Amino acid sequence: MSRIGKKQITLADNVTLTVSASNEVTVKGPKGELKQQLDRDMKVEVEGNIVTITRPTEQIRHRALHGLYRSLINNMVVGVSAGYELKLELVGVGYRAAVTGQQLDMALGYSHNIIIELPKEVTATAVMEKGKAPLVTLTSTDKQLVGQVAAKIRSLRKPEPYKGKGIRFQGEIIRRKAGKTAGK
């Protein structure tokens, strides 16, 4: 059996979970509302504030979906109650970031600034302090979406192993390489 799929999900007092006839799960909480379409074979039972997911057979496909949907529903519950936050550091000389509305404007050492249009579900803030790398904070109720946006931003200038310049997640450790040694 799936260890993750067997775990129960506990709902907070201010979170409600409903399952429609077409097996669509809707989670509502203080930070918003999220929906997820489940496979028709999976069953979701809500008893009080405990949610359990069951599978019909021991087929490989059903076993794989069991843990997946339990994780997705748990991420939705956490998202609408607490939310998710990712922080990106812009390490490099002259790297800057600014947020205006739903646009993130970054100077990353290219000949032009890069402007990214953020989805409406994601909010961003940029903090620039003297002597520190600029910090971009992304917040959202949807874990998948905030991770995807952060990965897209990071792909614009990945950290390089020689000087460590680039966009990295806060706390990420970059494996450094030694440069060329001087000849004889």
Short mmCIF file of N, CA and C in Angstrom, two decimals:
data_model
loop_
_atom_site.label_atom_id
_atom_site.label_comp_id
_atom_site.label_asym_id
_atom_site.label_seq_id
_atom_site.Cartn_x
_atom_site.Cartn_y
_atom_site.Cartn_z
N MET A 1 0.84 -1.19 0.00
CA MET A 1 0.00 0.00 0.00
C MET A 1 0.88 1.25 0.00
N SER A 2 0.33 2.30 -0.51
CA SER A 2 1.02 3.57 -0.53
C SER A 2 1.03 4.17 0.88
N ARG A 3 2.21 4.47 1.37
CA ARG A 3 2.30 5.05 2.72
C ARG A 3 1.71 6.45 2.73
N ILE A 4 1.98 7.21 1.67
CA ILE A 4 1.46 8.57 1.62
C ILE A 4 -0.04 8.54 1.38
N GLY A 5 -0.51 7.68 0.51
CA GLY A 5 -1.94 7.61 0.21
C GLY A 5 -2.78 7.20 1.40
N LYS A 6 -2.23 6.39 2.31
CA LYS A 6 -2.98 5.94 3.48
C LYS A 6 -3.13 7.03 4.54
N LYS A 7 -2.26 8.04 4.51
CA LYS A 7 -2.34 9.10 5.52
C LYS A 7 -3.64 9.88 5.38
N GLN A 8 -4.19 10.27 6.52
CA GLN A 8 -5.40 11.08 6.51
C GLN A 8 -5.02 12.55 6.47
N ILE A 9 -5.92 13.36 5.92
CA ILE A 9 -5.72 14.81 5.86
C ILE A 9 -6.65 15.44 6.89
N THR A 10 -6.09 16.26 7.76
CA THR A 10 -6.90 16.95 8.77
C THR A 10 -7.17 18.36 8.30
N LEU A 11 -8.45 18.72 8.26
CA LEU A 11 -8.84 20.06 7.84
C LEU A 11 -8.85 21.00 9.04
N ALA A 12 -8.41 22.23 8.82
CA ALA A 12 -8.50 23.25 9.86
C ALA A 12 -9.96 23.67 10.02
N ASP A 13 -10.26 24.42 11.07
CA ASP A 13 -11.63 24.83 11.34
C ASP A 13 -12.21 25.72 10.25
N ASN A 14 -11.35 26.56 9.64
CA ASN A 14 -11.85 27.51 8.65
C ASN A 14 -11.69 27.02 7.21
N VAL A 15 -11.46 25.72 7.01
CA VAL A 15 -11.29 25.15 5.66
C VAL A 15 -12.40 24.14 5.40
N THR A 16 -13.03 24.24 4.21
CA THR A 16 -14.07 23.29 3.83
C THR A 16 -13.65 22.58 2.54
N LEU A 17 -13.97 21.29 2.47
CA LEU A 17 -13.64 20.48 1.29
C LEU A 17 -14.92 19.82 0.80
N THR A 18 -15.21 20.00 -0.50
CA THR A 18 -16.39 19.36 -1.08
C THR A 18 -15.98 18.59 -2.32
N VAL A 19 -16.69 17.48 -2.57
CA VAL A 19 -16.43 16.64 -3.74
C VAL A 19 -17.69 16.61 -4.58
N SER A 20 -17.58 16.98 -5.86
CA SER A 20 -18.75 16.99 -6.75
C SER A 20 -18.97 15.59 -7.33
N ALA A 21 -20.07 15.44 -8.05
CA ALA A 21 -20.41 14.15 -8.65
C ALA A 21 -19.40 13.75 -9.73
N SER A 22 -18.78 14.75 -10.37
CA SER A 22 -17.79 14.45 -11.41
C SER A 22 -16.39 14.26 -10.83
N ASN A 23 -16.30 14.07 -9.53
CA ASN A 23 -15.05 13.82 -8.80
C ASN A 23 -14.10 15.02 -8.85
N GLU A 24 -14.66 16.23 -8.75
CA GLU A 24 -13.84 17.43 -8.66
C GLU A 24 -13.83 17.89 -7.20
N VAL A 25 -12.62 18.05 -6.66
CA VAL A 25 -12.46 18.46 -5.27
C VAL A 25 -12.30 19.96 -5.22
N THR A 26 -13.08 20.62 -4.35
CA THR A 26 -13.01 22.06 -4.16
C THR A 26 -12.66 22.32 -2.70
N VAL A 27 -11.59 23.08 -2.48
CA VAL A 27 -11.16 23.42 -1.13
C VAL A 27 -11.27 24.93 -0.97
N LYS A 28 -12.01 25.37 0.06
CA LYS A 28 -12.18 26.80 0.34
C LYS A 28 -11.61 27.11 1.71
N GLY A 29 -10.92 28.25 1.78
CA GLY A 29 -10.33 28.68 3.05
C GLY A 29 -10.21 30.18 3.09
N PRO A 30 -9.56 30.71 4.14
CA PRO A 30 -9.45 32.16 4.28
C PRO A 30 -8.60 32.83 3.19
N LYS A 31 -7.67 32.10 2.56
CA LYS A 31 -6.81 32.70 1.54
C LYS A 31 -7.32 32.53 0.13
N GLY A 32 -8.38 31.74 -0.06
CA GLY A 32 -8.91 31.56 -1.41
C GLY A 32 -9.57 30.22 -1.62
N GLU A 33 -9.70 29.86 -2.89
CA GLU A 33 -10.37 28.61 -3.27
C GLU A 33 -9.56 27.93 -4.37
N LEU A 34 -9.39 26.61 -4.25
CA LEU A 34 -8.66 25.82 -5.24
C LEU A 34 -9.51 24.62 -5.67
N LYS A 35 -9.35 24.22 -6.95
CA LYS A 35 -10.09 23.07 -7.48
C LYS A 35 -9.11 22.10 -8.13
N GLN A 36 -9.45 20.81 -8.05
CA GLN A 36 -8.62 19.77 -8.68
C GLN A 36 -9.54 18.65 -9.17
N GLN A 37 -9.40 18.28 -10.42
CA GLN A 37 -10.16 17.17 -10.99
C GLN A 37 -9.42 15.88 -10.68
N LEU A 38 -10.11 14.91 -10.06
CA LEU A 38 -9.50 13.63 -9.71
C LEU A 38 -9.90 12.57 -10.72
N ASP A 39 -9.13 11.49 -10.75
CA ASP A 39 -9.45 10.33 -11.58
C ASP A 39 -10.78 9.74 -11.10
N ARG A 40 -11.57 9.21 -12.02
CA ARG A 40 -12.90 8.72 -11.65
C ARG A 40 -12.86 7.50 -10.74
N ASP A 41 -11.73 6.77 -10.71
CA ASP A 41 -11.63 5.58 -9.88
C ASP A 41 -11.36 5.91 -8.40
N MET A 42 -10.75 7.03 -8.13
CA MET A 42 -10.39 7.38 -6.74
C MET A 42 -11.61 7.89 -5.99
N LYS A 43 -11.72 7.50 -4.73
CA LYS A 43 -12.84 7.93 -3.89
C LYS A 43 -12.30 8.78 -2.75
N VAL A 44 -12.96 9.93 -2.52
CA VAL A 44 -12.60 10.84 -1.45
C VAL A 44 -13.75 10.87 -0.45
N GLU A 45 -13.45 10.54 0.81
CA GLU A 45 -14.47 10.57 1.86
C GLU A 45 -14.13 11.63 2.87
N VAL A 46 -15.13 12.45 3.23
CA VAL A 46 -14.95 13.50 4.23
C VAL A 46 -15.84 13.15 5.42
N GLU A 47 -15.21 12.95 6.58
CA GLU A 47 -15.94 12.67 7.82
C GLU A 47 -15.51 13.69 8.85
N GLY A 48 -16.36 14.68 9.09
CA GLY A 48 -16.00 15.74 10.02
C GLY A 48 -14.89 16.58 9.42
N ASN A 49 -13.73 16.59 10.09
CA ASN A 49 -12.59 17.33 9.55
C ASN A 49 -11.46 16.39 9.10
N ILE A 50 -11.79 15.11 8.86
CA ILE A 50 -10.82 14.12 8.39
C ILE A 50 -11.17 13.72 6.96
N VAL A 51 -10.16 13.76 6.08
CA VAL A 51 -10.34 13.38 4.67
C VAL A 51 -9.48 12.15 4.39
N THR A 52 -10.09 11.14 3.77
CA THR A 52 -9.34 9.94 3.38
C THR A 52 -9.57 9.68 1.89
N ILE A 53 -8.52 9.18 1.24
CA ILE A 53 -8.60 8.83 -0.18
C ILE A 53 -8.42 7.32 -0.28
N THR A 54 -9.30 6.66 -1.04
CA THR A 54 -9.21 5.20 -1.21
C THR A 54 -9.12 4.88 -2.69
N ARG A 55 -8.51 3.71 -2.98
CA ARG A 55 -8.38 3.26 -4.36
C ARG A 55 -9.12 1.93 -4.50
N PRO A 56 -9.61 1.63 -5.71
CA PRO A 56 -10.42 0.43 -5.88
C PRO A 56 -9.62 -0.87 -5.93
N THR A 57 -8.42 -0.86 -6.55
CA THR A 57 -7.65 -2.10 -6.71
C THR A 57 -6.19 -1.85 -6.39
N GLU A 58 -5.40 -2.89 -6.52
CA GLU A 58 -3.96 -2.81 -6.28
C GLU A 58 -3.17 -2.69 -7.58
N GLN A 59 -3.81 -2.25 -8.66
CA GLN A 59 -3.11 -2.05 -9.92
C GLN A 59 -2.04 -0.98 -9.73
N ILE A 60 -0.97 -1.06 -10.54
CA ILE A 60 0.12 -0.10 -10.44
C ILE A 60 -0.39 1.32 -10.67
N ARG A 61 -1.27 1.47 -11.65
CA ARG A 61 -1.83 2.80 -11.95
C ARG A 61 -2.59 3.37 -10.76
N HIS A 62 -3.42 2.56 -10.12
CA HIS A 62 -4.20 3.02 -8.97
C HIS A 62 -3.29 3.32 -7.78
N ARG A 63 -2.26 2.52 -7.59
CA ARG A 63 -1.33 2.77 -6.48
C ARG A 63 -0.59 4.09 -6.68
N ALA A 64 -0.22 4.38 -7.93
CA ALA A 64 0.49 5.63 -8.23
C ALA A 64 -0.42 6.84 -8.01
N LEU A 65 -1.66 6.75 -8.47
CA LEU A 65 -2.59 7.87 -8.33
C LEU A 65 -3.01 8.10 -6.88
N HIS A 66 -3.01 7.04 -6.07
CA HIS A 66 -3.43 7.13 -4.67
C HIS A 66 -2.58 8.14 -3.90
N GLY A 67 -1.28 7.99 -3.95
CA GLY A 67 -0.38 8.91 -3.25
C GLY A 67 -0.36 10.28 -3.90
N LEU A 68 -0.45 10.33 -5.23
CA LEU A 68 -0.44 11.62 -5.94
C LEU A 68 -1.61 12.49 -5.52
N TYR A 69 -2.83 11.94 -5.56
CA TYR A 69 -4.00 12.75 -5.24
C TYR A 69 -4.05 13.12 -3.76
N ARG A 70 -3.54 12.25 -2.89
CA ARG A 70 -3.49 12.61 -1.47
C ARG A 70 -2.56 13.82 -1.28
N SER A 71 -1.42 13.83 -1.95
CA SER A 71 -0.48 14.95 -1.85
C SER A 71 -1.07 16.22 -2.44
N LEU A 72 -1.74 16.11 -3.59
CA LEU A 72 -2.33 17.29 -4.21
C LEU A 72 -3.40 17.92 -3.33
N ILE A 73 -4.27 17.07 -2.75
CA ILE A 73 -5.33 17.59 -1.88
C ILE A 73 -4.73 18.20 -0.62
N ASN A 74 -3.71 17.57 -0.06
CA ASN A 74 -3.06 18.13 1.14
C ASN A 74 -2.42 19.48 0.83
N ASN A 75 -1.77 19.62 -0.34
CA ASN A 75 -1.18 20.89 -0.75
C ASN A 75 -2.25 21.96 -0.93
N MET A 76 -3.42 21.58 -1.41
CA MET A 76 -4.51 22.54 -1.55
C MET A 76 -4.99 23.02 -0.19
N VAL A 77 -5.12 22.10 0.76
CA VAL A 77 -5.58 22.45 2.12
C VAL A 77 -4.59 23.39 2.79
N VAL A 78 -3.31 23.09 2.68
CA VAL A 78 -2.28 23.96 3.27
C VAL A 78 -2.26 25.32 2.56
N GLY A 79 -2.45 25.32 1.24
CA GLY A 79 -2.41 26.56 0.46
C GLY A 79 -3.52 27.53 0.83
N VAL A 80 -4.75 27.04 0.99
CA VAL A 80 -5.85 27.95 1.30
C VAL A 80 -5.86 28.38 2.77
N SER A 81 -5.13 27.66 3.62
CA SER A 81 -5.08 28.06 5.04
C SER A 81 -3.84 28.89 5.36
N ALA A 82 -2.66 28.47 4.90
CA ALA A 82 -1.41 29.17 5.22
C ALA A 82 -0.78 29.84 4.00
N GLY A 83 -0.91 29.24 2.84
CA GLY A 83 -0.29 29.79 1.63
C GLY A 83 1.14 29.30 1.48
N TYR A 84 1.72 29.56 0.32
CA TYR A 84 3.09 29.16 0.03
C TYR A 84 3.91 30.38 -0.35
N GLU A 85 5.20 30.33 -0.01
CA GLU A 85 6.10 31.45 -0.27
C GLU A 85 7.45 30.90 -0.72
N LEU A 86 7.98 31.47 -1.80
CA LEU A 86 9.31 31.12 -2.29
C LEU A 86 10.12 32.40 -2.42
N LYS A 87 11.40 32.34 -2.02
CA LYS A 87 12.27 33.51 -2.11
C LYS A 87 13.41 33.21 -3.06
N LEU A 88 13.69 34.16 -3.95
CA LEU A 88 14.77 34.04 -4.93
C LEU A 88 15.77 35.15 -4.69
N GLU A 89 17.07 34.81 -4.69
CA GLU A 89 18.14 35.80 -4.56
C GLU A 89 18.76 36.04 -5.92
N LEU A 90 19.02 37.30 -6.24
CA LEU A 90 19.67 37.67 -7.49
C LEU A 90 21.11 38.03 -7.15
N VAL A 91 22.03 37.09 -7.37
CA VAL A 91 23.43 37.27 -6.99
C VAL A 91 24.22 37.68 -8.23
N GLY A 92 24.78 38.88 -8.22
CA GLY A 92 25.59 39.35 -9.33
C GLY A 92 25.70 40.86 -9.30
N VAL A 93 26.76 41.38 -9.87
CA VAL A 93 26.99 42.82 -9.89
C VAL A 93 25.97 43.49 -10.81
N GLY A 94 25.24 44.46 -10.29
CA GLY A 94 24.27 45.20 -11.08
C GLY A 94 22.94 44.52 -11.24
N TYR A 95 22.71 43.37 -10.59
CA TYR A 95 21.42 42.70 -10.70
C TYR A 95 20.41 43.46 -9.85
N ARG A 96 19.25 43.76 -10.45
CA ARG A 96 18.21 44.51 -9.76
C ARG A 96 16.86 43.88 -10.06
N ALA A 97 15.87 44.16 -9.18
CA ALA A 97 14.51 43.69 -9.40
C ALA A 97 13.54 44.73 -8.88
N ALA A 98 12.43 44.88 -9.58
CA ALA A 98 11.37 45.80 -9.16
C ALA A 98 10.03 45.20 -9.58
N VAL A 99 9.01 45.41 -8.74
CA VAL A 99 7.67 44.90 -9.03
C VAL A 99 6.72 46.07 -9.20
N THR A 100 6.00 46.07 -10.31
CA THR A 100 4.95 47.06 -10.54
C THR A 100 3.69 46.31 -10.95
N GLY A 101 2.72 46.25 -10.04
CA GLY A 101 1.49 45.50 -10.31
C GLY A 101 1.78 44.02 -10.43
N GLN A 102 1.46 43.44 -11.57
CA GLN A 102 1.71 42.02 -11.82
C GLN A 102 2.90 41.81 -12.75
N GLN A 103 3.79 42.81 -12.83
CA GLN A 103 4.98 42.69 -13.67
C GLN A 103 6.23 42.72 -12.80
N LEU A 104 7.14 41.80 -13.09
CA LEU A 104 8.42 41.74 -12.41
C LEU A 104 9.49 42.19 -13.41
N ASP A 105 10.18 43.29 -13.09
CA ASP A 105 11.19 43.87 -13.97
C ASP A 105 12.56 43.58 -13.37
N MET A 106 13.41 42.86 -14.12
CA MET A 106 14.72 42.47 -13.60
C MET A 106 15.83 42.88 -14.55
N ALA A 107 16.93 43.36 -13.97
CA ALA A 107 18.16 43.62 -14.71
C ALA A 107 19.13 42.52 -14.33
N LEU A 108 19.46 41.66 -15.29
CA LEU A 108 20.26 40.47 -15.00
C LEU A 108 21.58 40.43 -15.78
N GLY A 109 22.08 41.58 -16.18
CA GLY A 109 23.36 41.61 -16.88
C GLY A 109 23.24 41.49 -18.38
N TYR A 110 22.05 41.39 -18.90
CA TYR A 110 21.86 41.38 -20.34
C TYR A 110 21.78 42.83 -20.83
N SER A 111 21.71 43.03 -22.13
CA SER A 111 21.67 44.38 -22.69
C SER A 111 20.33 45.07 -22.43
N HIS A 112 19.32 44.31 -22.02
CA HIS A 112 17.99 44.88 -21.77
C HIS A 112 17.41 44.27 -20.50
N ASN A 113 16.46 44.96 -19.90
CA ASN A 113 15.76 44.42 -18.73
C ASN A 113 14.79 43.33 -19.18
N ILE A 114 14.56 42.38 -18.29
CA ILE A 114 13.61 41.31 -18.57
C ILE A 114 12.36 41.57 -17.75
N ILE A 115 11.21 41.62 -18.42
CA ILE A 115 9.94 41.88 -17.75
C ILE A 115 9.09 40.62 -17.86
N ILE A 116 8.64 40.13 -16.70
CA ILE A 116 7.82 38.91 -16.65
C ILE A 116 6.43 39.29 -16.16
N GLU A 117 5.42 38.84 -16.89
CA GLU A 117 4.03 39.05 -16.49
C GLU A 117 3.65 37.88 -15.58
N LEU A 118 3.33 38.18 -14.31
CA LEU A 118 2.99 37.15 -13.33
C LEU A 118 1.52 36.78 -13.43
N PRO A 119 1.17 35.51 -13.16
CA PRO A 119 -0.25 35.14 -13.12
C PRO A 119 -0.95 35.90 -11.99
N LYS A 120 -2.27 36.07 -12.11
CA LYS A 120 -2.99 36.86 -11.11
C LYS A 120 -3.03 36.18 -9.75
N GLU A 121 -2.81 34.86 -9.69
CA GLU A 121 -2.83 34.14 -8.42
C GLU A 121 -1.53 34.32 -7.62
N VAL A 122 -0.47 34.81 -8.28
CA VAL A 122 0.84 34.96 -7.64
C VAL A 122 1.10 36.44 -7.37
N THR A 123 1.53 36.74 -6.14
CA THR A 123 1.94 38.11 -5.83
C THR A 123 3.43 38.10 -5.56
N ALA A 124 4.09 39.18 -5.96
CA ALA A 124 5.55 39.27 -5.81
C ALA A 124 5.91 40.56 -5.11
N THR A 125 7.01 40.50 -4.35
CA THR A 125 7.61 41.69 -3.76
C THR A 125 9.10 41.62 -4.00
N ALA A 126 9.73 42.76 -4.18
CA ALA A 126 11.17 42.82 -4.40
C ALA A 126 11.78 43.72 -3.33
N VAL A 127 12.82 43.21 -2.66
CA VAL A 127 13.50 43.97 -1.61
C VAL A 127 14.95 44.13 -2.04
N MET A 128 15.42 45.38 -2.05
CA MET A 128 16.81 45.65 -2.39
C MET A 128 17.44 46.44 -1.23
N GLU A 129 18.38 45.80 -0.54
CA GLU A 129 19.10 46.45 0.55
C GLU A 129 20.55 46.61 0.15
N LYS A 130 21.15 47.69 0.61
CA LYS A 130 22.54 47.95 0.27
C LYS A 130 23.44 46.89 0.89
N GLY A 131 24.35 46.35 0.09
CA GLY A 131 25.28 45.33 0.57
C GLY A 131 24.73 43.92 0.52
N LYS A 132 23.49 43.73 0.12
CA LYS A 132 22.89 42.40 0.03
C LYS A 132 22.34 42.19 -1.38
N ALA A 133 22.20 40.92 -1.74
CA ALA A 133 21.63 40.58 -3.04
C ALA A 133 20.14 40.91 -3.04
N PRO A 134 19.60 41.41 -4.16
CA PRO A 134 18.16 41.66 -4.24
C PRO A 134 17.38 40.37 -3.99
N LEU A 135 16.24 40.50 -3.31
CA LEU A 135 15.44 39.35 -2.92
C LEU A 135 14.04 39.50 -3.50
N VAL A 136 13.59 38.50 -4.27
CA VAL A 136 12.25 38.48 -4.84
C VAL A 136 11.45 37.42 -4.10
N THR A 137 10.30 37.81 -3.53
CA THR A 137 9.46 36.89 -2.78
C THR A 137 8.17 36.65 -3.56
N LEU A 138 7.87 35.39 -3.84
CA LEU A 138 6.65 35.00 -4.55
C LEU A 138 5.72 34.31 -3.57
N THR A 139 4.46 34.72 -3.50
CA THR A 139 3.48 34.09 -2.61
C THR A 139 2.23 33.73 -3.40
N SER A 140 1.61 32.60 -3.02
CA SER A 140 0.40 32.14 -3.68
C SER A 140 -0.24 31.05 -2.83
N THR A 141 -1.49 30.72 -3.15
CA THR A 141 -2.15 29.60 -2.49
C THR A 141 -1.88 28.29 -3.22
N ASP A 142 -1.46 28.37 -4.48
CA ASP A 142 -1.24 27.20 -5.32
C ASP A 142 0.25 26.84 -5.34
N LYS A 143 0.60 25.72 -4.74
CA LYS A 143 2.01 25.31 -4.63
C LYS A 143 2.62 25.03 -6.01
N GLN A 144 1.87 24.39 -6.89
CA GLN A 144 2.37 24.07 -8.22
C GLN A 144 2.67 25.34 -9.01
N LEU A 145 1.76 26.29 -8.95
CA LEU A 145 1.90 27.51 -9.73
C LEU A 145 3.07 28.36 -9.25
N VAL A 146 3.21 28.53 -7.93
CA VAL A 146 4.31 29.35 -7.41
C VAL A 146 5.65 28.70 -7.71
N GLY A 147 5.72 27.38 -7.67
CA GLY A 147 6.95 26.67 -8.00
C GLY A 147 7.30 26.79 -9.47
N GLN A 148 6.29 26.74 -10.32
CA GLN A 148 6.51 26.86 -11.76
C GLN A 148 6.99 28.26 -12.12
N VAL A 149 6.40 29.29 -11.52
CA VAL A 149 6.81 30.67 -11.79
C VAL A 149 8.24 30.89 -11.30
N ALA A 150 8.56 30.37 -10.11
CA ALA A 150 9.91 30.51 -9.57
C ALA A 150 10.94 29.81 -10.45
N ALA A 151 10.60 28.64 -10.96
CA ALA A 151 11.51 27.90 -11.84
C ALA A 151 11.73 28.65 -13.15
N LYS A 152 10.69 29.30 -13.66
CA LYS A 152 10.81 30.06 -14.90
C LYS A 152 11.73 31.27 -14.69
N ILE A 153 11.57 31.95 -13.55
CA ILE A 153 12.42 33.09 -13.24
C ILE A 153 13.86 32.63 -13.08
N ARG A 154 14.08 31.52 -12.38
CA ARG A 154 15.44 31.00 -12.15
C ARG A 154 16.10 30.61 -13.46
N SER A 155 15.32 30.12 -14.44
CA SER A 155 15.90 29.67 -15.71
C SER A 155 16.43 30.83 -16.55
N LEU A 156 16.05 32.06 -16.23
CA LEU A 156 16.55 33.21 -16.98
C LEU A 156 18.04 33.42 -16.79
N ARG A 157 18.57 33.09 -15.61
CA ARG A 157 20.00 33.23 -15.32
C ARG A 157 20.34 32.23 -14.21
N LYS A 158 20.59 30.97 -14.61
CA LYS A 158 20.89 29.93 -13.63
C LYS A 158 22.22 30.23 -12.95
N PRO A 159 22.37 29.81 -11.69
CA PRO A 159 23.64 30.04 -11.00
C PRO A 159 24.77 29.27 -11.69
N GLU A 160 25.89 29.95 -11.90
CA GLU A 160 27.00 29.27 -12.56
C GLU A 160 28.01 28.83 -11.49
N PRO A 161 28.76 27.76 -11.73
CA PRO A 161 29.57 27.14 -10.68
C PRO A 161 30.90 27.82 -10.39
N TYR A 162 31.34 28.78 -11.19
CA TYR A 162 32.66 29.36 -10.97
C TYR A 162 32.62 30.57 -10.04
N LYS A 163 31.73 31.50 -10.31
CA LYS A 163 31.61 32.68 -9.44
C LYS A 163 30.36 32.65 -8.58
N GLY A 164 29.40 31.80 -8.93
CA GLY A 164 28.16 31.71 -8.16
C GLY A 164 27.12 32.74 -8.55
N LYS A 165 27.34 33.45 -9.65
CA LYS A 165 26.39 34.47 -10.09
C LYS A 165 25.14 33.81 -10.67
N GLY A 166 24.00 34.49 -10.51
CA GLY A 166 22.76 34.00 -11.09
C GLY A 166 21.62 34.13 -10.11
N ILE A 167 20.47 33.54 -10.49
CA ILE A 167 19.28 33.56 -9.64
C ILE A 167 19.21 32.22 -8.93
N ARG A 168 19.11 32.25 -7.61
CA ARG A 168 19.03 31.02 -6.83
C ARG A 168 17.93 31.14 -5.79
N PHE A 169 17.44 29.99 -5.34
CA PHE A 169 16.49 29.97 -4.24
C PHE A 169 17.22 30.33 -2.96
N GLN A 170 16.54 31.00 -2.03
CA GLN A 170 17.19 31.38 -0.79
C GLN A 170 17.56 30.11 -0.02
N GLY A 171 18.80 30.03 0.39
CA GLY A 171 19.29 28.86 1.11
C GLY A 171 19.84 27.76 0.21
N GLU A 172 19.73 27.92 -1.10
CA GLU A 172 20.25 26.92 -2.04
C GLU A 172 21.78 26.95 -2.02
N ILE A 173 22.38 25.79 -2.01
CA ILE A 173 23.83 25.69 -2.00
C ILE A 173 24.31 25.35 -3.41
N ILE A 174 25.20 26.19 -3.93
CA ILE A 174 25.74 25.99 -5.27
C ILE A 174 27.10 25.33 -5.14
N ARG A 175 27.29 24.19 -5.84
CA ARG A 175 28.60 23.52 -5.83
C ARG A 175 29.55 24.32 -6.68
N ARG A 176 30.62 24.77 -6.09
CA ARG A 176 31.58 25.62 -6.77
C ARG A 176 32.69 24.77 -7.39
N LYS A 177 33.23 25.25 -8.52
CA LYS A 177 34.33 24.59 -9.19
C LYS A 177 35.55 25.48 -9.13
N ALA A 178 36.72 24.90 -9.15
CA ALA A 178 37.96 25.66 -9.21
C ALA A 178 38.20 26.11 -10.64
N GLY A 179 38.73 27.29 -10.80
CA GLY A 179 39.03 27.80 -12.14
C GLY A 179 40.30 27.18 -12.68
N LYS A 180 40.76 27.65 -13.84
CA LYS A 180 42.00 27.15 -14.43
C LYS A 180 43.18 27.54 -13.56
N THR A 181 44.15 26.68 -13.48
CA THR A 181 45.37 27.01 -12.73
C THR A 181 46.36 27.64 -13.69
N ALA A 182 47.27 28.43 -13.15
CA ALA A 182 48.26 29.11 -13.97
C ALA A 182 49.22 28.11 -14.58
N GLY A 183 49.66 28.36 -15.81
CA GLY A 183 50.59 27.45 -16.50
C GLY A 183 51.99 27.60 -15.95
N LYS A 184 52.91 26.71 -16.37
CA LYS A 184 54.28 26.70 -15.85
C LYS A 184 55.08 27.85 -16.35
#
